[in-house]
Tab-separated table of C-alpha atoms in Angstrom:
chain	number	residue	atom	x	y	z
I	65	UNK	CA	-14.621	-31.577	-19.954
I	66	UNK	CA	-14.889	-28.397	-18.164
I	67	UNK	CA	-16.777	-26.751	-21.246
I	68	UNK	CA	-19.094	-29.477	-21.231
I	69	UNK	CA	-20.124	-29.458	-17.761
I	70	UNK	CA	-20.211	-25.717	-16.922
I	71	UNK	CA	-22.743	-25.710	-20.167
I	72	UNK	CA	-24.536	-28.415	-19.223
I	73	UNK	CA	-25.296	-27.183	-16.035
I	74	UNK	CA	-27.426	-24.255	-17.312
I	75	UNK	CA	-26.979	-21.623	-14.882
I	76	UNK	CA	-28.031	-18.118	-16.012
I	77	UNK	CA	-24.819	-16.155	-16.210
I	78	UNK	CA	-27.037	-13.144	-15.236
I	79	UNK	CA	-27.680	-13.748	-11.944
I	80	UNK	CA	-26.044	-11.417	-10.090
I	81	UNK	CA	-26.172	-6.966	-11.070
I	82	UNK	CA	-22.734	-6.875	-11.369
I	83	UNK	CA	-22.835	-8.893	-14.892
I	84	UNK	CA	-24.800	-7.036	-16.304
I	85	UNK	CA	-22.214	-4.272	-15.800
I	86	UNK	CA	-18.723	-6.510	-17.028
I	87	UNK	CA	-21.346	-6.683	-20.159
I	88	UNK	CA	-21.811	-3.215	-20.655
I	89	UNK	CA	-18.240	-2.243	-20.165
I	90	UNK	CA	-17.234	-4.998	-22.119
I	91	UNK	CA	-19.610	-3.904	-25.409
I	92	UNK	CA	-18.130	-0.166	-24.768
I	93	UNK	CA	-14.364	-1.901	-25.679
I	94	UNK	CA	-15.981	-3.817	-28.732
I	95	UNK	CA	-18.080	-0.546	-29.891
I	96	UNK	CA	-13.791	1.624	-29.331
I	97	UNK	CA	-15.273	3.696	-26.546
I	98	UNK	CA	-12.312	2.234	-24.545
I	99	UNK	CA	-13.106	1.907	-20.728
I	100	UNK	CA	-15.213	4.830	-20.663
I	101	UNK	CA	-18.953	3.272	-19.854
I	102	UNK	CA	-22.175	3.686	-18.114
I	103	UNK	CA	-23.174	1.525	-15.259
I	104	UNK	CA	-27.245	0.116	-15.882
I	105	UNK	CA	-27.393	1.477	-11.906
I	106	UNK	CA	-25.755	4.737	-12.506
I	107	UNK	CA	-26.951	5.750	-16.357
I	108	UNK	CA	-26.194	9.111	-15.986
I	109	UNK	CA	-22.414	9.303	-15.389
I	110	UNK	CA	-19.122	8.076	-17.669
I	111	UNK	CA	-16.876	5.923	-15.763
I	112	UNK	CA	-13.565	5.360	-16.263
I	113	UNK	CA	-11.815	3.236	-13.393
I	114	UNK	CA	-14.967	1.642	-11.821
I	115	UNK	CA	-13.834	-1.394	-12.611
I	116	UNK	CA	-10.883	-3.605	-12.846
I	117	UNK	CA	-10.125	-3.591	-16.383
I	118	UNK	CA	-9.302	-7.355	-17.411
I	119	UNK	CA	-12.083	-9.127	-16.796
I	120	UNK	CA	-14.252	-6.995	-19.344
I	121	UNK	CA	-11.628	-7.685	-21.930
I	122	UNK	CA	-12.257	-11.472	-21.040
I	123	UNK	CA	-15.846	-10.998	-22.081
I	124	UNK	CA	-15.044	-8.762	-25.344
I	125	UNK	CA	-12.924	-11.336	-26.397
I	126	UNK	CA	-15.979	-14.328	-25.849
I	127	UNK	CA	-18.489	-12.008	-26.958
I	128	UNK	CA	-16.758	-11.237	-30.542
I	129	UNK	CA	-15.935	-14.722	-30.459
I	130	UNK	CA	-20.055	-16.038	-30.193
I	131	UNK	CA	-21.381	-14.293	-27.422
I	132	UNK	CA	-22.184	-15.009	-23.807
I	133	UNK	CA	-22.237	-18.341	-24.387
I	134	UNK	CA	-18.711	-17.918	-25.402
I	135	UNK	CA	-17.614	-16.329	-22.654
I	136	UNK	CA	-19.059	-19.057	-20.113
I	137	UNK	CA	-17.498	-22.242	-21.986
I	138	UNK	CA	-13.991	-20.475	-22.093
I	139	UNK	CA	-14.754	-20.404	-18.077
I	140	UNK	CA	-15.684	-23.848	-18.095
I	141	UNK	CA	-12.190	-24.188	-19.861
I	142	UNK	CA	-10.086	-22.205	-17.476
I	143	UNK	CA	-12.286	-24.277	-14.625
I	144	UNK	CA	-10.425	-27.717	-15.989
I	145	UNK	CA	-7.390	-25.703	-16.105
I	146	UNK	CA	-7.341	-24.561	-12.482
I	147	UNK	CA	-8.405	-28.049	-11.497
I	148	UNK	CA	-5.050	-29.092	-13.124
I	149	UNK	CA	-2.939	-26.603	-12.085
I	150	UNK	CA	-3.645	-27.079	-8.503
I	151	UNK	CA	-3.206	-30.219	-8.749
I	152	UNK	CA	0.638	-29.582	-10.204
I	153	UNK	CA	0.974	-27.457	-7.342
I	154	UNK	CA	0.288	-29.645	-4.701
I	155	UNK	CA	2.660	-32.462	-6.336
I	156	UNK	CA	5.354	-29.768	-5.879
I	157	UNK	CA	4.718	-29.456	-2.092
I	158	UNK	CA	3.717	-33.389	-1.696
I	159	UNK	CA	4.503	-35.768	-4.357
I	160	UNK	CA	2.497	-37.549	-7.038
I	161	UNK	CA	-0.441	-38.330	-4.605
I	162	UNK	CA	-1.363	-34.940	-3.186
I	163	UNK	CA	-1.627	-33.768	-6.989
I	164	UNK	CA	-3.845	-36.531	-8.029
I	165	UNK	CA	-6.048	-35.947	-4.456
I	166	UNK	CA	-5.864	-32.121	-4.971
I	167	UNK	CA	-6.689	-32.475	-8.455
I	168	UNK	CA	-10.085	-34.648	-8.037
I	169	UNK	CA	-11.515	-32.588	-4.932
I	170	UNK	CA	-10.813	-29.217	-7.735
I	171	UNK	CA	-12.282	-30.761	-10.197
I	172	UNK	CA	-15.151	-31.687	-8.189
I	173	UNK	CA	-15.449	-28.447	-5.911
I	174	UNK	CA	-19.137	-27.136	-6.329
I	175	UNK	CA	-18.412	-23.288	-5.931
I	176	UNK	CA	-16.333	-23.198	-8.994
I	177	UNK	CA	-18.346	-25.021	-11.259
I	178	UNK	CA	-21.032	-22.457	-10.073
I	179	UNK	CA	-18.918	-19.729	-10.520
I	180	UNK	CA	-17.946	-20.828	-14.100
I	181	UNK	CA	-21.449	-20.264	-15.019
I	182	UNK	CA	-21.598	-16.530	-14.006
I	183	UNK	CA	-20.459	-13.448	-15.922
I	184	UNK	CA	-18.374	-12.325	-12.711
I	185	UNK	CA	-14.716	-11.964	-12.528
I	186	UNK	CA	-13.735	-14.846	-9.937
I	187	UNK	CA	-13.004	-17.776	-12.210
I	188	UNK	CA	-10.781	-15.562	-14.008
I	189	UNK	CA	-8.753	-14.521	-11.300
I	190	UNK	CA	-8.552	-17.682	-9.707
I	191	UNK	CA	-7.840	-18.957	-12.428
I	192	UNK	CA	-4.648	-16.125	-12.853
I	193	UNK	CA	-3.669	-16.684	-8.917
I	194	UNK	CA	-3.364	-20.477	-10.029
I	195	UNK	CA	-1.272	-19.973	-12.666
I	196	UNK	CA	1.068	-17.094	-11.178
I	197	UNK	CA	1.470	-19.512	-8.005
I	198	UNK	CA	2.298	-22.499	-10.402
I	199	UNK	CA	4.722	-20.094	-12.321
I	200	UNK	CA	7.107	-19.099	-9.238
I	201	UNK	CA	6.785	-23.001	-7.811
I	202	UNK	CA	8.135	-23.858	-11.322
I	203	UNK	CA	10.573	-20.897	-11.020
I	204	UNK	CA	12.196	-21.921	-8.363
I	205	UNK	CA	12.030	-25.682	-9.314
I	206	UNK	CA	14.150	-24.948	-12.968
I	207	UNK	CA	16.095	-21.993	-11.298
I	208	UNK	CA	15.148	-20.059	-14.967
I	209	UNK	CA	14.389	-16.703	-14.957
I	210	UNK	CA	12.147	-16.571	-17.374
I	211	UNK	CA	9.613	-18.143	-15.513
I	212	UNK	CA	9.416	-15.335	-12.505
I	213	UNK	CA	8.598	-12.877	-15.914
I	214	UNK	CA	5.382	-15.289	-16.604
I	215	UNK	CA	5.020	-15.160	-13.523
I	216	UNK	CA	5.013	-11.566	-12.888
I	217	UNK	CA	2.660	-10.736	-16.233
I	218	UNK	CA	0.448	-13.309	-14.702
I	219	UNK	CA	0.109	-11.391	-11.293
I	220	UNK	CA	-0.096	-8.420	-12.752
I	221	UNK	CA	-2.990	-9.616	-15.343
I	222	UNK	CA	-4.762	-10.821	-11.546
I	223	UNK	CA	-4.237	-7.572	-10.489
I	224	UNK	CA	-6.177	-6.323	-13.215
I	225	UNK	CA	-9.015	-8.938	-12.880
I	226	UNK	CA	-9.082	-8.001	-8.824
I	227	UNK	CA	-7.329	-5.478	-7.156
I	228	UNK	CA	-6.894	-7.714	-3.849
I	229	UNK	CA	-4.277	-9.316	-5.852
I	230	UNK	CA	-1.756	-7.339	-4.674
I	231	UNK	CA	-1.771	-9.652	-1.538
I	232	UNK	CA	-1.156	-12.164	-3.909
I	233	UNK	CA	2.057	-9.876	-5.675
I	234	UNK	CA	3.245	-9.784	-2.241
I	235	UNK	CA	2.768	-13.126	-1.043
I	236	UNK	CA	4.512	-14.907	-4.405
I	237	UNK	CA	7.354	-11.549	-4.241
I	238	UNK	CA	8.410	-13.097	-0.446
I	239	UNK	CA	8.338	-16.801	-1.368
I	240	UNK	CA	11.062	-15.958	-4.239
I	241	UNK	CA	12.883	-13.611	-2.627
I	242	UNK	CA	13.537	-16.036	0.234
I	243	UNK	CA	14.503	-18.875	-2.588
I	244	UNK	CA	15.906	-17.181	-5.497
I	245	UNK	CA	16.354	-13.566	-5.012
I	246	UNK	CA	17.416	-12.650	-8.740
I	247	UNK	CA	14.061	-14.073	-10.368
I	248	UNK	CA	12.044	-12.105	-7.012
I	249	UNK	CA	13.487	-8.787	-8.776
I	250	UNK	CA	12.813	-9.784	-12.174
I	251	UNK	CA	9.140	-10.391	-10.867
I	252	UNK	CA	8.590	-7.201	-8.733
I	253	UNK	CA	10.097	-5.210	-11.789
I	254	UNK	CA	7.610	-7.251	-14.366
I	255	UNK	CA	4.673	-6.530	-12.269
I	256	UNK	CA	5.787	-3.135	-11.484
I	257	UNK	CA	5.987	-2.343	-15.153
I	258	UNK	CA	2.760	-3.606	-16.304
I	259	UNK	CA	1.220	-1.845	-13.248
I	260	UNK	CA	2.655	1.866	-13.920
I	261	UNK	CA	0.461	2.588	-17.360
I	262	UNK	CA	-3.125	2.079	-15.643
I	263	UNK	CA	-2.818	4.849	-12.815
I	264	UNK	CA	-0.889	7.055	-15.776
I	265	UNK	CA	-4.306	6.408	-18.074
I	266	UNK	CA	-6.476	7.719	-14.905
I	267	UNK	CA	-4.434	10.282	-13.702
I	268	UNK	CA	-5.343	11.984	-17.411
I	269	UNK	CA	-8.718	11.100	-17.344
I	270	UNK	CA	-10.106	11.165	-14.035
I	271	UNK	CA	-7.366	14.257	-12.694
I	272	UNK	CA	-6.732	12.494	-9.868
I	273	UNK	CA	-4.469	9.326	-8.590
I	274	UNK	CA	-6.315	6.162	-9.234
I	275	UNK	CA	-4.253	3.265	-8.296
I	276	UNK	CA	-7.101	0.739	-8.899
I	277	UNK	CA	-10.367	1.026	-9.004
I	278	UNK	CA	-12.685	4.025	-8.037
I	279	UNK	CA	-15.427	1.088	-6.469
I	280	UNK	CA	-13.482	0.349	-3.097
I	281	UNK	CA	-15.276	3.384	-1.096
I	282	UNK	CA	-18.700	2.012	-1.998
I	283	UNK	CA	-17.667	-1.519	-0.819
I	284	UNK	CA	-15.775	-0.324	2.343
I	285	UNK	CA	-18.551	1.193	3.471
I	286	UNK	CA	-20.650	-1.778	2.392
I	287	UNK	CA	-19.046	-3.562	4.592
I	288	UNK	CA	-19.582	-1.458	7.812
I	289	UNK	CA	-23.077	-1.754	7.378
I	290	UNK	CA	-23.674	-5.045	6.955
I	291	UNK	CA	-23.197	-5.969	3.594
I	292	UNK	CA	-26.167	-4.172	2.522
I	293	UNK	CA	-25.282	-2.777	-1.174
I	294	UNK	CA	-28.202	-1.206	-2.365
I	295	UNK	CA	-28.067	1.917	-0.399
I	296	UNK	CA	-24.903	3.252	-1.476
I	297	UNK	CA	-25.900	2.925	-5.507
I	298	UNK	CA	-29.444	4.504	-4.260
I	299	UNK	CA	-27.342	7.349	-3.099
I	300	UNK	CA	-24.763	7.237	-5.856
I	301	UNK	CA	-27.564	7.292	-8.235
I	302	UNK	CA	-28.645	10.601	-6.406
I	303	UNK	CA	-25.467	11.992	-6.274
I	304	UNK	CA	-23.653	11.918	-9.639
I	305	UNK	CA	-22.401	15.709	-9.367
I	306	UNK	CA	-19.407	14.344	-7.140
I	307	UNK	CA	-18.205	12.440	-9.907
I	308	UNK	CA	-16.544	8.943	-9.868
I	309	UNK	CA	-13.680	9.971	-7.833
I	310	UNK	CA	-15.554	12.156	-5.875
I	311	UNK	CA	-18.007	9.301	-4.829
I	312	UNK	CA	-15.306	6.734	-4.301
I	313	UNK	CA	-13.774	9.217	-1.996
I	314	UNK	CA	-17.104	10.338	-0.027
I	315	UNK	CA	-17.716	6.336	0.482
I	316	UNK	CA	-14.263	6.013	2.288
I	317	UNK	CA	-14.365	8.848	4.630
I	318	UNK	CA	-17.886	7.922	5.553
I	319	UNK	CA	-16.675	4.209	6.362
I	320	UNK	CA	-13.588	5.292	8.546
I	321	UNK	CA	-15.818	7.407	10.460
I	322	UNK	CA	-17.984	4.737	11.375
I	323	UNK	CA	-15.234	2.483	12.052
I	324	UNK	CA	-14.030	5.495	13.969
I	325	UNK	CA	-16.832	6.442	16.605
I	326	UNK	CA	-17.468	2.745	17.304
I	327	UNK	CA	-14.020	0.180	16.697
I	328	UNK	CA	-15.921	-1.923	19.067
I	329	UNK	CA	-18.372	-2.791	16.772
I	330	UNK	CA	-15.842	-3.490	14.206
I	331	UNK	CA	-13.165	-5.389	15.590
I	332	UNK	CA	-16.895	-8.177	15.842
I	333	UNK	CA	-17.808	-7.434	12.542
I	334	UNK	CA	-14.166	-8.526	11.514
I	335	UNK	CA	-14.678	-11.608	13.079
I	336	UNK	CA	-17.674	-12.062	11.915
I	337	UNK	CA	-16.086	-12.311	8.292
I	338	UNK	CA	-13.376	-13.999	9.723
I	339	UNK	CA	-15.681	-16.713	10.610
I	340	UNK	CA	-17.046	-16.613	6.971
I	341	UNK	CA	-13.802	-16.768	5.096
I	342	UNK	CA	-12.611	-19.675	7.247
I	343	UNK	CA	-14.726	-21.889	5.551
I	344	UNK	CA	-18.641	-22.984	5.238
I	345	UNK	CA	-18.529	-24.006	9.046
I	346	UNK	CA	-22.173	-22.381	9.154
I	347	UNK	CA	-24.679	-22.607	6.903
I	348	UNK	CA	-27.081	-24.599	4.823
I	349	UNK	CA	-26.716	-26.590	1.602
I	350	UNK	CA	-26.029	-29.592	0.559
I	351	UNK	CA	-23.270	-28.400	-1.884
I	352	UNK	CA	-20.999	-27.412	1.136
I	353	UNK	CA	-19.933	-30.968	2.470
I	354	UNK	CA	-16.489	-30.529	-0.155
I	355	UNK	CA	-15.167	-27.573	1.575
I	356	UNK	CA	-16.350	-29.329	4.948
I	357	UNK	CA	-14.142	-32.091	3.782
I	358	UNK	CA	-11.271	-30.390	2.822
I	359	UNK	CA	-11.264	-28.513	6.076
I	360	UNK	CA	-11.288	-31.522	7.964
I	361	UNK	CA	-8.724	-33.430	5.625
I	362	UNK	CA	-6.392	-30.291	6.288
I	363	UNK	CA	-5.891	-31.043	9.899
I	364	UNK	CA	-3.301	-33.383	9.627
I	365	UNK	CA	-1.201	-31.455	7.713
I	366	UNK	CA	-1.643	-28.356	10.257
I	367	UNK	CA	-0.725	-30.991	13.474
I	368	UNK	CA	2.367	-32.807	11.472
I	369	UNK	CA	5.349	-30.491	11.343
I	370	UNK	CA	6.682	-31.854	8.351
I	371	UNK	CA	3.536	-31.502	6.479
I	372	UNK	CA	2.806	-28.092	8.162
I	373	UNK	CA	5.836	-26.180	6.918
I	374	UNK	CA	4.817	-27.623	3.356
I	375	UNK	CA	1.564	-25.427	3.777
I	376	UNK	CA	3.792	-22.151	4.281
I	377	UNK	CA	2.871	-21.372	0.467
I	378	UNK	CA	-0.952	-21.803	0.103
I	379	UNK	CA	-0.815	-20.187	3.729
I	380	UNK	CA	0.529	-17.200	2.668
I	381	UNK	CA	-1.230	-16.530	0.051
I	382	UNK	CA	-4.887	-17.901	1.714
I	383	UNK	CA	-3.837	-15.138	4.924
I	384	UNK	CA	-2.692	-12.492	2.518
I	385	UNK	CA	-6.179	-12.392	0.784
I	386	UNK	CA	-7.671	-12.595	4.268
I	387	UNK	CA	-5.806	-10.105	5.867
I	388	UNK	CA	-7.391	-8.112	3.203
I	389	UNK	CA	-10.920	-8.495	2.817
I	390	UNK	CA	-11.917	-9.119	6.320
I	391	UNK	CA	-11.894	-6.071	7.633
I	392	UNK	CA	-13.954	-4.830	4.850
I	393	UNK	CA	-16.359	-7.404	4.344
I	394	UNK	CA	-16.502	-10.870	2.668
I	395	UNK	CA	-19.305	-13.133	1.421
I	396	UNK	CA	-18.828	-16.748	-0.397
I	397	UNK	CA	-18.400	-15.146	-3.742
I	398	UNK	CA	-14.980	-13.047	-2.425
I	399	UNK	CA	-14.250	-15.938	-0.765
I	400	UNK	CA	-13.816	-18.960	-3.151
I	401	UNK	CA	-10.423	-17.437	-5.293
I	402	UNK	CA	-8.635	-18.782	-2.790
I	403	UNK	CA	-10.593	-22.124	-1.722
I	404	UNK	CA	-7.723	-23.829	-3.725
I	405	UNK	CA	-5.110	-23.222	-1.073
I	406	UNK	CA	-8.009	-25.361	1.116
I	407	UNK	CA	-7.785	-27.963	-1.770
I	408	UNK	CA	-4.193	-28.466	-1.318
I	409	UNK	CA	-3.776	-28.214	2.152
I	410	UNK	CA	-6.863	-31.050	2.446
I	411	UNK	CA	-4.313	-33.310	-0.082
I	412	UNK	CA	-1.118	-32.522	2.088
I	413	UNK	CA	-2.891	-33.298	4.876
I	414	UNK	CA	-4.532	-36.505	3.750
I	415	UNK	CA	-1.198	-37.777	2.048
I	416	UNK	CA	0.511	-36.830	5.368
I	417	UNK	CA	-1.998	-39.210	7.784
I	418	UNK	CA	-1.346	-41.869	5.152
I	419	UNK	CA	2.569	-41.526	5.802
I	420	UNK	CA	2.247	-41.405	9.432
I	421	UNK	CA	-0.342	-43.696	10.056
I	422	UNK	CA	-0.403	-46.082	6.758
I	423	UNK	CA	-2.741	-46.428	3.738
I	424	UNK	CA	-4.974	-48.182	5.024
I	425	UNK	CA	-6.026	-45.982	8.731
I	426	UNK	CA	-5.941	-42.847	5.870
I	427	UNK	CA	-8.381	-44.415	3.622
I	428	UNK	CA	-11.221	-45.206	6.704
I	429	UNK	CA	-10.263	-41.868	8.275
I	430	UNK	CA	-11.115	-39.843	4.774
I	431	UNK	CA	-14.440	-42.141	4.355
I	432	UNK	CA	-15.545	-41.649	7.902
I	433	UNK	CA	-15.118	-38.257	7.301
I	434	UNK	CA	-16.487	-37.766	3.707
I	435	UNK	CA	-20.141	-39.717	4.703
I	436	UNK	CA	-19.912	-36.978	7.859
I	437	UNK	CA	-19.625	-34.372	5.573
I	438	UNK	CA	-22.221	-35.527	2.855
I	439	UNK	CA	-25.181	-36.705	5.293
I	440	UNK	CA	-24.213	-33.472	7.449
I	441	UNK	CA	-24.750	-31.577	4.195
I	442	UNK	CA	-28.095	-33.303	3.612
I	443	UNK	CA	-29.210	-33.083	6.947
I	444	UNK	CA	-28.996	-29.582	7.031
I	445	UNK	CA	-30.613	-28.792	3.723
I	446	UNK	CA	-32.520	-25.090	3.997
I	447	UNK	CA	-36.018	-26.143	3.702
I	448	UNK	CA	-37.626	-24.758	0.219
């Protein structure tokens, strides 16, 4: 079903610059230049660590398999598979009907249908952050050890996709060490290991140490001016004697020392993204009024003490990302890998009203609040 609908939708997988790149890199693995490439915005300099390296094997693998219309209907695919992953999860935390709830708002969640259709890496590493989370849930369910190893070649394979996973290493590291500290080592260790060869790799080709990517100077400083991209891969462009390294590293001081002569200004912009990775609670579109839903179906489960400490998971893992990206910068694309932890906490919550105040007072309450959402959402349409 998820094949189906992400290719009937039709969206050009183009749309954004950045897939254009994942395309070029991932042609330069099919062609056995490795992860040496050219960016189309920078033509005249090999890169090495530019980008996180999984994703472009995603699209090597669909584009030897058909092409990019490959590569978008295994999306579709791993979109179904998210859908019922999340849905497992949320069982876990709050029985049989917080899975079936989480399940149907995941399936039906506009942003990752959309993002199934694009040749960018967030449906794949949601997609991985699902799995991993399901993984150490089912870890700690069977008490087998073999599962925090999945577990751990599944974060790791995030990492790869998205370098902010190491929030999510972190956040899925605590919740087993505080539940079954044997399989916690066995993860760290797995992750650890699978890690240790990619900053080996760029040490001997780039001469310097590379933990991730060389691309996080660029965005840092992105984000202190507003989002605006452009500029820095004007200047790159101009600039290509520095090297990659020597760019990522030019990009970084010249955000610190912005953030530097004027924290004021920061500490808003911070909230400003704050505001932005909380949820849709501004803008326009009438494709928003499912996040708007969850958000409001989540409240019960944040007031009910029972229902709130069964959010601890999805918390951490929704906070660890946050803590992240906000004070760099964050826009609805870096937002949505972890608009699942909003799915379940909207089906804890709405399972938890039904327990405290019956079926019946849940099922109104969710209507009421689903026609707000949708004629909100319509109302508030951006004029064409």
């Amino acid at each position: 079903m998820g094949v189906l609908v992400t290719l009937a939708l039709r969206i050009d997988p183009f749309l954004n610059p950045d897939s254009h790149a994942f395309e070029s890199l991932a042609r330069a693995l099919l062609n056995g230049q490795g992860f040496k490439y050219r960016e189309p915005m920078l033509p005249g300099l090999d890169l090495f660590a530019f980008r996180a390296p999984a994703y472009p094997v995603f699209v090597a693998l669909g584009l030897a398999l058909g092409g990019v219309g490959t590569v978008i209907a295994l999306q579709g695919a791993l979109n179904g598979l998210s859908a019922a992953l999340v849905g497992a999860i949320a069982g876990h935390l709050g029985g049989v009907r917080a899975a079936w709830i989480a399940f149907a708002l995941r399936m039906v969640w506009p942003a990752a249908w959309f993002q199934s259709g694009l040749l960018l890496s967030e449906l794949l590493y949601e997609c991985l952050a699902v799995l991993a989370t399901w993984l150490v849930v089912e870890c700690i369910h069977r008490r087998r050890l073999s599962w925090s190893v999945l577990a751990g070649v599944t974060t790791a394979a995030a990492f790869f996709t998205r370098p902010v996973a190491l929030v999510l290493a972190f956040a899925l590291g605590l919740w087993l060490l505080l539940r079954y500290r044997r399989a916690a080592v066995a993860f760290a260790l797995t992750v650890l290991i699978a890690w240790v060869p990619w900053p080996i790799r760029n040490a001997q080709r780039l001469h310097a140490f590379v933990p991730t990517v060389t691309n996080g100077g660029a965005l840092a400083w992105c984000g202190t001016a507003g989002g605006e991209v452009h500029p820095a891969w004007e200047w790159m462009a101009k600039h290509l004697e520095l090297g990659e390294v020597g760019l990522d590293r030019h990009f970084y001081d010249l955000a610190y020392e912005r953030m530097r002569r004027d924290p004021a200004r920061a500490v808003l912009r911070s909230i400003r993204w704050a505001t932005v990775y909380l949820g849709p609670i501004q803008g326009r579109g009438g494709d928003l009024w499912v996040h708007r839903f969850a958000m409001l179906a989540a409240l019960p489960a944040l007031l009910l003490g029972a229902w709130r400490r069964r959010l601890a998971l999805p918390a951490l893992i929704w906070g660890g990302h946050g803590a992240l990206l906000v004070p760099i910068t964050i826009i609805e694309r870096y937002r949505f890998p972890t608009e699942w932890c909003a799915v379940i906490a909207a089906a804890l919550g709405l399972v938890g009203f039904a327990e405290r105040f019956g079926t019946r007072r849940a099922v109104v309450a969710a209507g009421l609040a689903l026609a707000l959402c949708i004629v909100g959402g319509l109302l508030t349409l951006a004029p064409h």
